XYZ file of N, CA and C in Angstrom:
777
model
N 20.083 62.483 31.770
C 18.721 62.783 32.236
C 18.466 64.277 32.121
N 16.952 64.443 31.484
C 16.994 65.933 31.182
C 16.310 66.537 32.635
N 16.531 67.879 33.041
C 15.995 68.626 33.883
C 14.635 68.561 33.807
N 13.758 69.207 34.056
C 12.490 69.830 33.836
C 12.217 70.473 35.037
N 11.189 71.525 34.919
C 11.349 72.932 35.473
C 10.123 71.743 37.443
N 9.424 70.834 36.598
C 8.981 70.438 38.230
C 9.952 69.493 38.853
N 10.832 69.166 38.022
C 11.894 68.046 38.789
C 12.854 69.169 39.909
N 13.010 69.979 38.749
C 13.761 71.033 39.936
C 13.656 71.585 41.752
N 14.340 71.381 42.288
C 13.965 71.930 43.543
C 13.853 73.277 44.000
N 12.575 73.664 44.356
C 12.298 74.484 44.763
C 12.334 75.478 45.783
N 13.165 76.826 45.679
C 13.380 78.173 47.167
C 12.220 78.949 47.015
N 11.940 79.381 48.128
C 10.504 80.237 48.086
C 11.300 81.590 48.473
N 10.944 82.573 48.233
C 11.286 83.659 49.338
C 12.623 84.581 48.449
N 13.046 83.788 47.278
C 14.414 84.546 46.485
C 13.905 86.148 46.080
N 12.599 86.440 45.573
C 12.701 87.619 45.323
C 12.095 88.516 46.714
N 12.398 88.504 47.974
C 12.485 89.107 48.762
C 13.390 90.146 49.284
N 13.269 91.385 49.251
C 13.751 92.578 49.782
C 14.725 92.342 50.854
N 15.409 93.246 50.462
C 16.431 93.661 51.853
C 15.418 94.035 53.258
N 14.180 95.280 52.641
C 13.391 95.368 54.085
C 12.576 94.684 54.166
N 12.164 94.169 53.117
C 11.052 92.708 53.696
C 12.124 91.667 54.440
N 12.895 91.199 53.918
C 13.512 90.624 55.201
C 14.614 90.924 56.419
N 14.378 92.666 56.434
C 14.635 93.208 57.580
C 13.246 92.976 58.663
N 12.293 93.542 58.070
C 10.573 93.666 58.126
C 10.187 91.751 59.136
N 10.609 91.022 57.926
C 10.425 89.750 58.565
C 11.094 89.633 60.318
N 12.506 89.825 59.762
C 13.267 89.833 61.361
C 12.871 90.822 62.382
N 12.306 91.626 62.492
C 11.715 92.454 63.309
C 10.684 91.864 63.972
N 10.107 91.395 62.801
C 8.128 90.387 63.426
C 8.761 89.275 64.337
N 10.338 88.786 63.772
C 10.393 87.141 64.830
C 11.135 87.770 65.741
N 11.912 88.884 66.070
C 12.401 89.146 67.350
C 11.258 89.547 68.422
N 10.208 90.299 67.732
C 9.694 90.758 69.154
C 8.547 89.563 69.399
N 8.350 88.653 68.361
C 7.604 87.087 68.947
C 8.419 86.629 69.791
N 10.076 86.526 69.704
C 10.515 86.332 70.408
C 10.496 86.643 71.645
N 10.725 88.085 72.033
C 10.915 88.802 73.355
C 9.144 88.341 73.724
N 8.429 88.540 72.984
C 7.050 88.301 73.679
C 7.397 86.873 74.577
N 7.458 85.941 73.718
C 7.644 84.358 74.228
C 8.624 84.504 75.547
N 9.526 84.992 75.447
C 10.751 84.774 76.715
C 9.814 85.855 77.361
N 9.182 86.576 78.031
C 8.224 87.640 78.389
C 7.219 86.659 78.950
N 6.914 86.026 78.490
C 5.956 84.990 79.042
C 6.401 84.099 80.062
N 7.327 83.555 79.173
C 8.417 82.431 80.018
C 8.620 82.988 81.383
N 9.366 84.392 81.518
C 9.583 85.177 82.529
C 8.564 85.096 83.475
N 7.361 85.301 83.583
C 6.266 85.516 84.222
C 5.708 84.536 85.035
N 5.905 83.429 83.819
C 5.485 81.969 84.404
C 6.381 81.553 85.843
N 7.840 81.943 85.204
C 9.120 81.745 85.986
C 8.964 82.364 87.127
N 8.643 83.392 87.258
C 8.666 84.442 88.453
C 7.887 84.110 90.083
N 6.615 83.198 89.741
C 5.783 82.048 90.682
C 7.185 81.562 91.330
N 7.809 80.798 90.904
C 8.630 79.722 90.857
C 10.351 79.791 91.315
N 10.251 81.353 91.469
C 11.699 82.207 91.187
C 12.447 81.354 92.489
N 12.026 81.212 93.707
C 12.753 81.041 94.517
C 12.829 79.865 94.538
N 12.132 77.985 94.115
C 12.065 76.839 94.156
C 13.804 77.415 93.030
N 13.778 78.084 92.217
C 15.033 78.039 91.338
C 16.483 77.994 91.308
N 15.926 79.479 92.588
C 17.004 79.374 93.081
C 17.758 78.607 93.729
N 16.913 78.077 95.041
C 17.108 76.488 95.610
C 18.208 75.922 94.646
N 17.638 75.678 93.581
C 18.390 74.569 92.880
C 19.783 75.029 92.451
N 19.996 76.325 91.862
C 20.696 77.268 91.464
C 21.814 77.071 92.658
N 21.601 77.517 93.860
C 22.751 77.839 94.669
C 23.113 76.560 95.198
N 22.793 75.442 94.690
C 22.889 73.925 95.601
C 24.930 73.741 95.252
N 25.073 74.026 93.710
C 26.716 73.927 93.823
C 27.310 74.412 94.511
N 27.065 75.954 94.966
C 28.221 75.849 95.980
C 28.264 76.218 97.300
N 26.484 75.846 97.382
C 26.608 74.960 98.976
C 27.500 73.420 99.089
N 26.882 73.206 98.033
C 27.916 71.311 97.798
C 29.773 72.050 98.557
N 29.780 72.940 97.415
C 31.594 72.540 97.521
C 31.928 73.383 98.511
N 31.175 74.446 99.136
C 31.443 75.234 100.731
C 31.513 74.106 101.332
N 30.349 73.037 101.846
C 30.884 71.876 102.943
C 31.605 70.884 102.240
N 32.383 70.776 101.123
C 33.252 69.799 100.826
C 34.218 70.089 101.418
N 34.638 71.730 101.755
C 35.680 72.347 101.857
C 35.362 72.615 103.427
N 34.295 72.371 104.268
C 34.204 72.235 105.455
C 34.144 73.533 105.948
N 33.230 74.570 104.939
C 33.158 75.841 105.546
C 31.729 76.367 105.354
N 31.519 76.988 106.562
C 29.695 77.158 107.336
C 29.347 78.708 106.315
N 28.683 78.811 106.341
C 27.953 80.157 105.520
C 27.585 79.740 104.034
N 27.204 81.019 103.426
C 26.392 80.512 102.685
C 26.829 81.806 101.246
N 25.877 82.429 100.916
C 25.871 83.662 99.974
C 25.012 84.664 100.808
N 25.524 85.497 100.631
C 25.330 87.140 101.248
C 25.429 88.291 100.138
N 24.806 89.122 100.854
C 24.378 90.599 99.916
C 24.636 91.902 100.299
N 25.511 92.709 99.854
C 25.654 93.794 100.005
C 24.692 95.097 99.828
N 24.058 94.955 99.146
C 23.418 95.938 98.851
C 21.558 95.410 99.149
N 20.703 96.432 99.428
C 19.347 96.112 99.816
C 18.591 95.294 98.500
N 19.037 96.002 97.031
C 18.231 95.676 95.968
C 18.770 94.464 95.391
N 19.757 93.648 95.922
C 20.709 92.509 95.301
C 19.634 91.501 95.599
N 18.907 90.700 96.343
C 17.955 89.726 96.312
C 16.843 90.041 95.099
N 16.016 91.154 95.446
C 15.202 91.227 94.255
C 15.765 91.633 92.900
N 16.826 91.503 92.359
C 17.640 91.933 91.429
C 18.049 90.173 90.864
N 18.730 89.933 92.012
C 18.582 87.745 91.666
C 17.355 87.171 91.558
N 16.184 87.124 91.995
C 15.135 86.926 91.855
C 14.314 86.811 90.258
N 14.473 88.775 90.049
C 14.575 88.960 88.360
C 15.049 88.127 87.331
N 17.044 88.050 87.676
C 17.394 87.472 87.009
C 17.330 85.828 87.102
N 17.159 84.958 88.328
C 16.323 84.020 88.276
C 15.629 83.518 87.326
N 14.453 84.405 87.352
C 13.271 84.210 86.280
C 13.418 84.454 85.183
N 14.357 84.994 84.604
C 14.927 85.748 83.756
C 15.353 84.559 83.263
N 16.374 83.669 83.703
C 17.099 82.541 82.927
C 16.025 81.372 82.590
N 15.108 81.443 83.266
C 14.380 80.080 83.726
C 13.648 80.675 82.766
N 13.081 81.596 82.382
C 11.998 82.129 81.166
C 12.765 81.486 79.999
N 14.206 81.969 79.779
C 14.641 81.378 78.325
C 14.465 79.960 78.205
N 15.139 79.612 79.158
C 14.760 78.004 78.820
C 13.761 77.454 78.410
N 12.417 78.183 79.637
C 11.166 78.103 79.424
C 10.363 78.022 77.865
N 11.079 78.955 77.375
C 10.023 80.000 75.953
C 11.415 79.327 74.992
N 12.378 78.555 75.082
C 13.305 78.048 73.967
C 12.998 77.258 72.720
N 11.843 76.803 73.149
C 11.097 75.952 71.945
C 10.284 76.771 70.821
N 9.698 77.891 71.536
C 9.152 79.090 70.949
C 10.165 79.732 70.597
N 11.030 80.057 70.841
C 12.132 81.396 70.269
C 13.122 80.545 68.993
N 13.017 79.487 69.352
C 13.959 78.516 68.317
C 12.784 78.545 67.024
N 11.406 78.251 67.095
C 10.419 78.174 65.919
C 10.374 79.612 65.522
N 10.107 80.731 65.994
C 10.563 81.931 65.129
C 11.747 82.070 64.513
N 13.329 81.092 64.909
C 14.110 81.391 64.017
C 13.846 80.311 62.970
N 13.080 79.272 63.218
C 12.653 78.804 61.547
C 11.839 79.076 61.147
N 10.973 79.910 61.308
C 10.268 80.493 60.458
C 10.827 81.866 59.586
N 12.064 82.069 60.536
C 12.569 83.296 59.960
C 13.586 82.592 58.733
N 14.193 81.778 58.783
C 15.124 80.934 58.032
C 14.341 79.919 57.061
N 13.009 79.700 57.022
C 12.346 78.517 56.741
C 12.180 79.182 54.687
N 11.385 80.449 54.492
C 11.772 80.848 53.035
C 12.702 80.663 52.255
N 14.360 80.644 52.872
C 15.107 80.435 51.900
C 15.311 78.483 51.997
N 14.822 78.410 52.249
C 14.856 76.518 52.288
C 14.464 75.922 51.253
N 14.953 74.944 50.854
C 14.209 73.979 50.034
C 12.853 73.414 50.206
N 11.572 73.524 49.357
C 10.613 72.322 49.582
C 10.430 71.332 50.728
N 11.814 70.592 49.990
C 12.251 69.133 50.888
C 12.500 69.541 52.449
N 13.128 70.668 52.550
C 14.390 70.858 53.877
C 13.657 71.924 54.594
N 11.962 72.114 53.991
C 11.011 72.302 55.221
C 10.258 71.443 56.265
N 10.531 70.365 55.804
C 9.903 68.928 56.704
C 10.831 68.644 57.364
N 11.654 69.239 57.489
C 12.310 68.825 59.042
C 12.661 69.810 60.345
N 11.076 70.746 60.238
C 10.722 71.826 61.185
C 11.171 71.349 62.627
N 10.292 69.912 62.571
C 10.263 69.365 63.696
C 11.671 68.731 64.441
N 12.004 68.116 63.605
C 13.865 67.333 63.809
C 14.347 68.681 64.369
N 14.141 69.956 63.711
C 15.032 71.067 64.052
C 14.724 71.595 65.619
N 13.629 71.372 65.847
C 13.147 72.137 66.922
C 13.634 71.201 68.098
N 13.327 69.944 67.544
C 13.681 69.077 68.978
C 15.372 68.893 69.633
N 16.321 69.227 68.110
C 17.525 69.257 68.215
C 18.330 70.728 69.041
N 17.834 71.598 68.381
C 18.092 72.910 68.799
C 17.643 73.020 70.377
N 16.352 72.740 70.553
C 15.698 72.477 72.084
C 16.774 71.525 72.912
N 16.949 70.246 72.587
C 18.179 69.362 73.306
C 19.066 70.104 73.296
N 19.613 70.556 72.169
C 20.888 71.022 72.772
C 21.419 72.147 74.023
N 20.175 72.924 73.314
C 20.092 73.982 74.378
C 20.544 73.501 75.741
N 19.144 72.682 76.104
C 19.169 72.454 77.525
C 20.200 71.390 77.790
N 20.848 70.148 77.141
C 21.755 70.106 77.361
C 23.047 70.665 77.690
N 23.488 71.991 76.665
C 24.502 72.409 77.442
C 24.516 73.604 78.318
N 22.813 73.874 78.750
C 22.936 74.442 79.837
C 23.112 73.250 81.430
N 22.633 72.061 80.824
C 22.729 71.408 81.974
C 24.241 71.280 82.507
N 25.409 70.543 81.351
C 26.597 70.525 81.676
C 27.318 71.589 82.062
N 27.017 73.060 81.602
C 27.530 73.750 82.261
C 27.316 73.851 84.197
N 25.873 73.402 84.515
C 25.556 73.422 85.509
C 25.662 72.423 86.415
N 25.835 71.199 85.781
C 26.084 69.938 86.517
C 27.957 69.606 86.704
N 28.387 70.124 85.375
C 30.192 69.496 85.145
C 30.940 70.368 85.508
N 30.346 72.283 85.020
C 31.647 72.801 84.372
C 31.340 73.966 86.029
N 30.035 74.075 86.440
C 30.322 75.333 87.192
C 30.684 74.570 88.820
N 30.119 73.651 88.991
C 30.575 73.236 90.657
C 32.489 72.706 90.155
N 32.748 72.330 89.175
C 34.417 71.961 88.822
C 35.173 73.787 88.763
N 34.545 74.646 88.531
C 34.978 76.205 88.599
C 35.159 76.415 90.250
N 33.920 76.376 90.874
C 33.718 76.502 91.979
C 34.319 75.871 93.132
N 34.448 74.548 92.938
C 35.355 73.858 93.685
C 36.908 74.425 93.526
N 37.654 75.005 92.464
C 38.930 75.234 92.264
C 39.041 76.313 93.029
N 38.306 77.302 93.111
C 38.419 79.059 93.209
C 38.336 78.102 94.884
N 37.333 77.755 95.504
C 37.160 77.838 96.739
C 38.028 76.871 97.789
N 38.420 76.414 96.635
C 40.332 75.289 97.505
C 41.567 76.006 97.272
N 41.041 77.069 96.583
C 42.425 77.772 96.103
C 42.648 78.579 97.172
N 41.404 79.831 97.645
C 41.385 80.456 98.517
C 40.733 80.274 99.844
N 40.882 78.784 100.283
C 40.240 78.179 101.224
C 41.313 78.714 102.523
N 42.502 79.508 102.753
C 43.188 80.078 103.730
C 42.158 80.998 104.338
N 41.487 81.349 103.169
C 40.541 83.045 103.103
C 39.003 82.568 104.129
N 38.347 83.224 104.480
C 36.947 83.108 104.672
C 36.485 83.982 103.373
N 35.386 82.861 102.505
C 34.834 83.395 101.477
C 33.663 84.390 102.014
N 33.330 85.490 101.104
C 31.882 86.272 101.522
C 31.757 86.560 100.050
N 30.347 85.320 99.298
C 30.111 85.628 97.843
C 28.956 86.210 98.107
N 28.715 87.065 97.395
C 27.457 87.980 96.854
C 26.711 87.278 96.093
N 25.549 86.967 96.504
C 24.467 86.488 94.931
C 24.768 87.448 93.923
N 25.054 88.521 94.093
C 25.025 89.512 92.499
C 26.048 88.590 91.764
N 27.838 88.601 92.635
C 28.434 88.086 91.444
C 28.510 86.080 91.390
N 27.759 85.623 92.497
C 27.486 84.473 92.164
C 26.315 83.766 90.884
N 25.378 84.790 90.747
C 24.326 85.089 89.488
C 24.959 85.135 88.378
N 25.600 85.974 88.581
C 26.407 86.350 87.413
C 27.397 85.215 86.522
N 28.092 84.866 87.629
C 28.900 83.780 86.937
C 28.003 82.933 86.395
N 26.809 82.128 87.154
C 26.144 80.759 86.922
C 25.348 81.663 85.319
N 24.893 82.508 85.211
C 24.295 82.736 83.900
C 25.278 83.076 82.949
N 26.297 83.284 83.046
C 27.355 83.346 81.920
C 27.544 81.963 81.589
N 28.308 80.457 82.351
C 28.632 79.317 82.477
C 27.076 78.379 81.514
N 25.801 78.695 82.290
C 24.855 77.869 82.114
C 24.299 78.519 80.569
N 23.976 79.503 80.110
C 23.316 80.551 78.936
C 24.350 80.233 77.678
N 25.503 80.195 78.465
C 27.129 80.077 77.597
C 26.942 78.762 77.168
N 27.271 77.954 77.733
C 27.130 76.457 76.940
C 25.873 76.033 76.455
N 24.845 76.594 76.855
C 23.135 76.468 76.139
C 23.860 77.020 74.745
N 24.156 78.183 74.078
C 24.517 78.705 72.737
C 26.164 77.710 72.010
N 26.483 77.580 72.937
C 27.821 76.909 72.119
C 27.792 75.578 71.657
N 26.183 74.604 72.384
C 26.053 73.578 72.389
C 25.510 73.322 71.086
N 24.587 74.659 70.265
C 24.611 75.027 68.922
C 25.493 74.919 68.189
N 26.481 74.469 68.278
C 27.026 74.566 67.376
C 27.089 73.427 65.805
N 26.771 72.792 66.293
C 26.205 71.512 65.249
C 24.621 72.091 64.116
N 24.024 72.571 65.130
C 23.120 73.485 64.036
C 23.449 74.545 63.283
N 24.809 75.279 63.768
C 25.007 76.276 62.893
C 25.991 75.870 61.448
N 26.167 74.876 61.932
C 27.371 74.041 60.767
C 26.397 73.306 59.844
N 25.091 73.294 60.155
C 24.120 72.134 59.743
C 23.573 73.690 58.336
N 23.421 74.957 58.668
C 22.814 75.587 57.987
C 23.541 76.055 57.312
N 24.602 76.462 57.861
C 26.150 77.445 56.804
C 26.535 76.397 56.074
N 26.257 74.657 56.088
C 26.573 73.339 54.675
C 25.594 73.532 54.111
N 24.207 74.063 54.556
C 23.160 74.006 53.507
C 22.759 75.227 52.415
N 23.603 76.149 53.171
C 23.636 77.353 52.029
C 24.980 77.575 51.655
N 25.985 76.037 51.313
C 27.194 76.230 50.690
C 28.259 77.234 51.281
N 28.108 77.542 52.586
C 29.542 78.347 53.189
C 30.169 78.057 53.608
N 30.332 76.322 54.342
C 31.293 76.089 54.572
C 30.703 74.141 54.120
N 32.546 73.407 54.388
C 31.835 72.228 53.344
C 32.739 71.744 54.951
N 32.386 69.916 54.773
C 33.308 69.067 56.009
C 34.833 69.016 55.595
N 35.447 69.296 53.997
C 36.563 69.213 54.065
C 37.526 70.638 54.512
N 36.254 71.844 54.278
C 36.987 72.531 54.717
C 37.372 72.933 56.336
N 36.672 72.190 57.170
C 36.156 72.296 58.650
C 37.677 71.687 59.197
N 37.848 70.083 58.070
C 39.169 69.085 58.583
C 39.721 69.923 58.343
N 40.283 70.683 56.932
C 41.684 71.015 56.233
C 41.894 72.503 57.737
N 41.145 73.035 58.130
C 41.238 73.983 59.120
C 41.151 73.263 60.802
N 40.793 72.470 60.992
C 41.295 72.017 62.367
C 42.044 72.451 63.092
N 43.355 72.598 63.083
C 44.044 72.887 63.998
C 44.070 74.353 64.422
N 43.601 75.711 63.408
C 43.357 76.965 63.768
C 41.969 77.044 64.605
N 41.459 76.148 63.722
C 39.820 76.063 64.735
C 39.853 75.514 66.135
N 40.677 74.922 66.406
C 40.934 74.159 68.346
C 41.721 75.469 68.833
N 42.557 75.367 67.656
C 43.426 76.992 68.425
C 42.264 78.401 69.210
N 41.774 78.397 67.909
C 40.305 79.450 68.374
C 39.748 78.956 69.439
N 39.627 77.980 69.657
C 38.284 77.521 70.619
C 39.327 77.680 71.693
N 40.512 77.263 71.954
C 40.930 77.256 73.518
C 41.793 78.692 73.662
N 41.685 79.607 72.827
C 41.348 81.135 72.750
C 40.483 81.734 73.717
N 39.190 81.162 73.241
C 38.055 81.560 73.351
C 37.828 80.964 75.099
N 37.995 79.900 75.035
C 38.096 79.282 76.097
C 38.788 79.769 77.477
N 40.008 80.497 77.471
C 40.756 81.411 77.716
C 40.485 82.250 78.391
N 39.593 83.563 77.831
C 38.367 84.346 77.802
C 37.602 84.422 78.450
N 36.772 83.365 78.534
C 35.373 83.240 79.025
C 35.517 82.396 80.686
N 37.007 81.887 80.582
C 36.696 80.967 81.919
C 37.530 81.591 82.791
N 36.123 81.412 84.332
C 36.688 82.810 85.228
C 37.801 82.390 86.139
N 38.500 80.967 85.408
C 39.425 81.221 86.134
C 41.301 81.085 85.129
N 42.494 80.813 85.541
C 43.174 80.956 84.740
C 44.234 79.845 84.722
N 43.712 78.748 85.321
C 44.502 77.441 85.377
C 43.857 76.773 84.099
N 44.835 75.882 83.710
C 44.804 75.025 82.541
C 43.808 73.873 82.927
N 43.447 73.127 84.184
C 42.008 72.419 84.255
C 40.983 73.140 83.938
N 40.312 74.748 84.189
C 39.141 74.664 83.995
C 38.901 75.040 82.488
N 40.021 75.830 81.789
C 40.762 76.347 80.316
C 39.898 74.908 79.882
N 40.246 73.717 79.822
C 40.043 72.455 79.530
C 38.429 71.814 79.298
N 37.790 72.349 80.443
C 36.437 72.040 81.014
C 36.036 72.551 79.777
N 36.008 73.951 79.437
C 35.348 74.668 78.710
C 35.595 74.482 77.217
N 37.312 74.344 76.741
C 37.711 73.757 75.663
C 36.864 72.396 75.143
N 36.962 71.208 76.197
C 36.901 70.281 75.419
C 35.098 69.844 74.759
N 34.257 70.044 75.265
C 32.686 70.089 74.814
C 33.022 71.040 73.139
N 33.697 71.989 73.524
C 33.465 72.702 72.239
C 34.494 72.259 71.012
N 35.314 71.617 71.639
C 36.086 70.490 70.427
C 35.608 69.393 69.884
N 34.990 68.354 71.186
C 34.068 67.527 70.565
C 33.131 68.412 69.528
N 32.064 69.271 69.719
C 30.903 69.906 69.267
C 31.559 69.858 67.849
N 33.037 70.564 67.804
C 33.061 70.713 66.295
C 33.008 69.772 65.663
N 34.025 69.028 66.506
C 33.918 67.324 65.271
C 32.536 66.618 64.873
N 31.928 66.689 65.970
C 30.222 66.599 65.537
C 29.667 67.348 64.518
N 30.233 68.649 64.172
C 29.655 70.015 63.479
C 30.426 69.204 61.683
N 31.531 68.677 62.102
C 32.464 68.250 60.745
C 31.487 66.653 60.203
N 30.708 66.195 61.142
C 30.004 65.263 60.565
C 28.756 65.782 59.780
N 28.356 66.238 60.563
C 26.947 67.392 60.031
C 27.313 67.513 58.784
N 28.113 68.797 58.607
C 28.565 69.454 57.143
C 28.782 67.835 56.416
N 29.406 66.975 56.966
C 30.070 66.005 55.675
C 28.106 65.410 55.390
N 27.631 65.350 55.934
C 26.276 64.835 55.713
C 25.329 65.052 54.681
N 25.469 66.420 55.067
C 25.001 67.331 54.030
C 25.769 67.549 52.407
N 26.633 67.612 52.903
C 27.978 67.773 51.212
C 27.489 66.513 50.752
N 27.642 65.181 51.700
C 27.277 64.258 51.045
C 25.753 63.679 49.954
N 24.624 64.188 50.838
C 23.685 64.047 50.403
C 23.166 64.615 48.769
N 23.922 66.154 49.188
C 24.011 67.310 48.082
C 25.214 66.480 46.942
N 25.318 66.198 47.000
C 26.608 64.987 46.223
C 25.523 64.258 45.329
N 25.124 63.200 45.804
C 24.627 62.279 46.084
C 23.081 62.752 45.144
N 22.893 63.748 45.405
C 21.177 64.310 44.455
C 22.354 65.004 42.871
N 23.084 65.300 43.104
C 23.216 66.284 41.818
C 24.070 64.996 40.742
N 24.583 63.562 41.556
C 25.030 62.281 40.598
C 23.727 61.884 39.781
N 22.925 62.427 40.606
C 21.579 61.210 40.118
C 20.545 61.957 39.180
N 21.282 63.204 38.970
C 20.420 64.060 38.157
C 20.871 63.815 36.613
């Protein structure tokens, strides 16, 4: 079967500049910051219904553990400082549907024709995931953190600070919102040929190695259950990420037999 120049599939955007598409990324970051800016604002009404919800884990596991108090503050500016950051998290979530469509629009030029009609699939996937793994971080991984630290040192009378109780829950909840990506980022690095599903298998075992590395790292505590919590979502994720890529290799297979 012969080629011809309309059978061919079509990239828009190839003779584009280094600063035109520096130029481009500049226009979708600060749409971005505008959008989460908004989000923020909206959030800020709402800051304290958030918190409510926010500090409910470890009120839960203080009376699991049969101990009265609550979170306390050292310093005068630490409430309106949680408050901020409150609204602050609740904005991203908020404005995630918006900040995810500026990165396809920023990514959408080097695409295929075809592999612009699925703006929408992208947005709704990237959006789920998000808030999915901000939820599990918030529903599985931070009251299972919280419960350990506060049976561990349950001899102690705890006195947590909202500063570093904030702190943790937006590392845990923000953290698994981006890692829960990871199936989209495997979905775009197969579509611009950087990585394929056999090479994802033939590397497995350095890649789990990495992840419970990483895992290591990030989890604030240093027993092998919560090491685990955090490991295993992002092991599944890959094997999900190794279907993706094979999907794609496959399809891309599959168009260049039939040509």
């Amino acid at each position: 079967m012969v080629e011809t120049a309309a059978s061919l599939p079509v990239r828009q955007g190839r003779s584009m500049s280094l600063m035109a598409h520096l130029e481009e990324l500049r226009k979708r970051m600060i749409f971005s910051v505008v959008g989460v800016l908004v989000g923020f604002l909206s959030c800020w009404s709402f800051a304290d219904r958030i918190f409510g919800l926010m500090q409910q884990p470890i009120i839960g596991v203080l009376r699991h553990h049969g101990i009265a108090g609550g979170l306390v503050y050292l310093n005068p500016t630490e409430p309106f400082n949680l408050y901020l950051e409150v609204a602050l998290v609740g904005g991203l979530f908020a404005a995630s549907p918006f900040v995810f469509y500026q990165l396809w629009l920023f990514i959408a030029p080097g695409l295929y024709r075809t592999e612009k009609r699925y703006v929408l699939p992208f947005l709704l996937s990237t959006v789920g995931l998000f808030t999915a793994g901000g939820l599990f971080g918030y529903k599985m991984v931070y009251p299972a953190s919280l419960d350990f630290l506060i049976g561990y040192g349950q001899r102690f009378q705890p006195m947590i600070t909202i500063g570093e109780y904030t702190k943790l829950f937006v590392t845990i909840t923000l953290g698994f919102g981006l890692i829960f990506e990871m199936p989209i980022l495997a979905l775009f690095l197969a579509l611009m040929r950087v990585i394929t599903a056999r090479w994802m298998l033939r590397n497995l075992r350095y890649s789990i190695l990495v992840i419970f590395i990483i895992a290591a790292i990030v989890t604030p505590t240093a027993d092998i259950l919560n090491m685990c919590l955090f490991a295993a979502p992002m092991v599944a994720l890959y094997v999900i990420s190794i279907g993706v890529a094979w999907l794609v290799n496959s399809k891309r297979e599959r168009g260049a037999g039939a040509v």
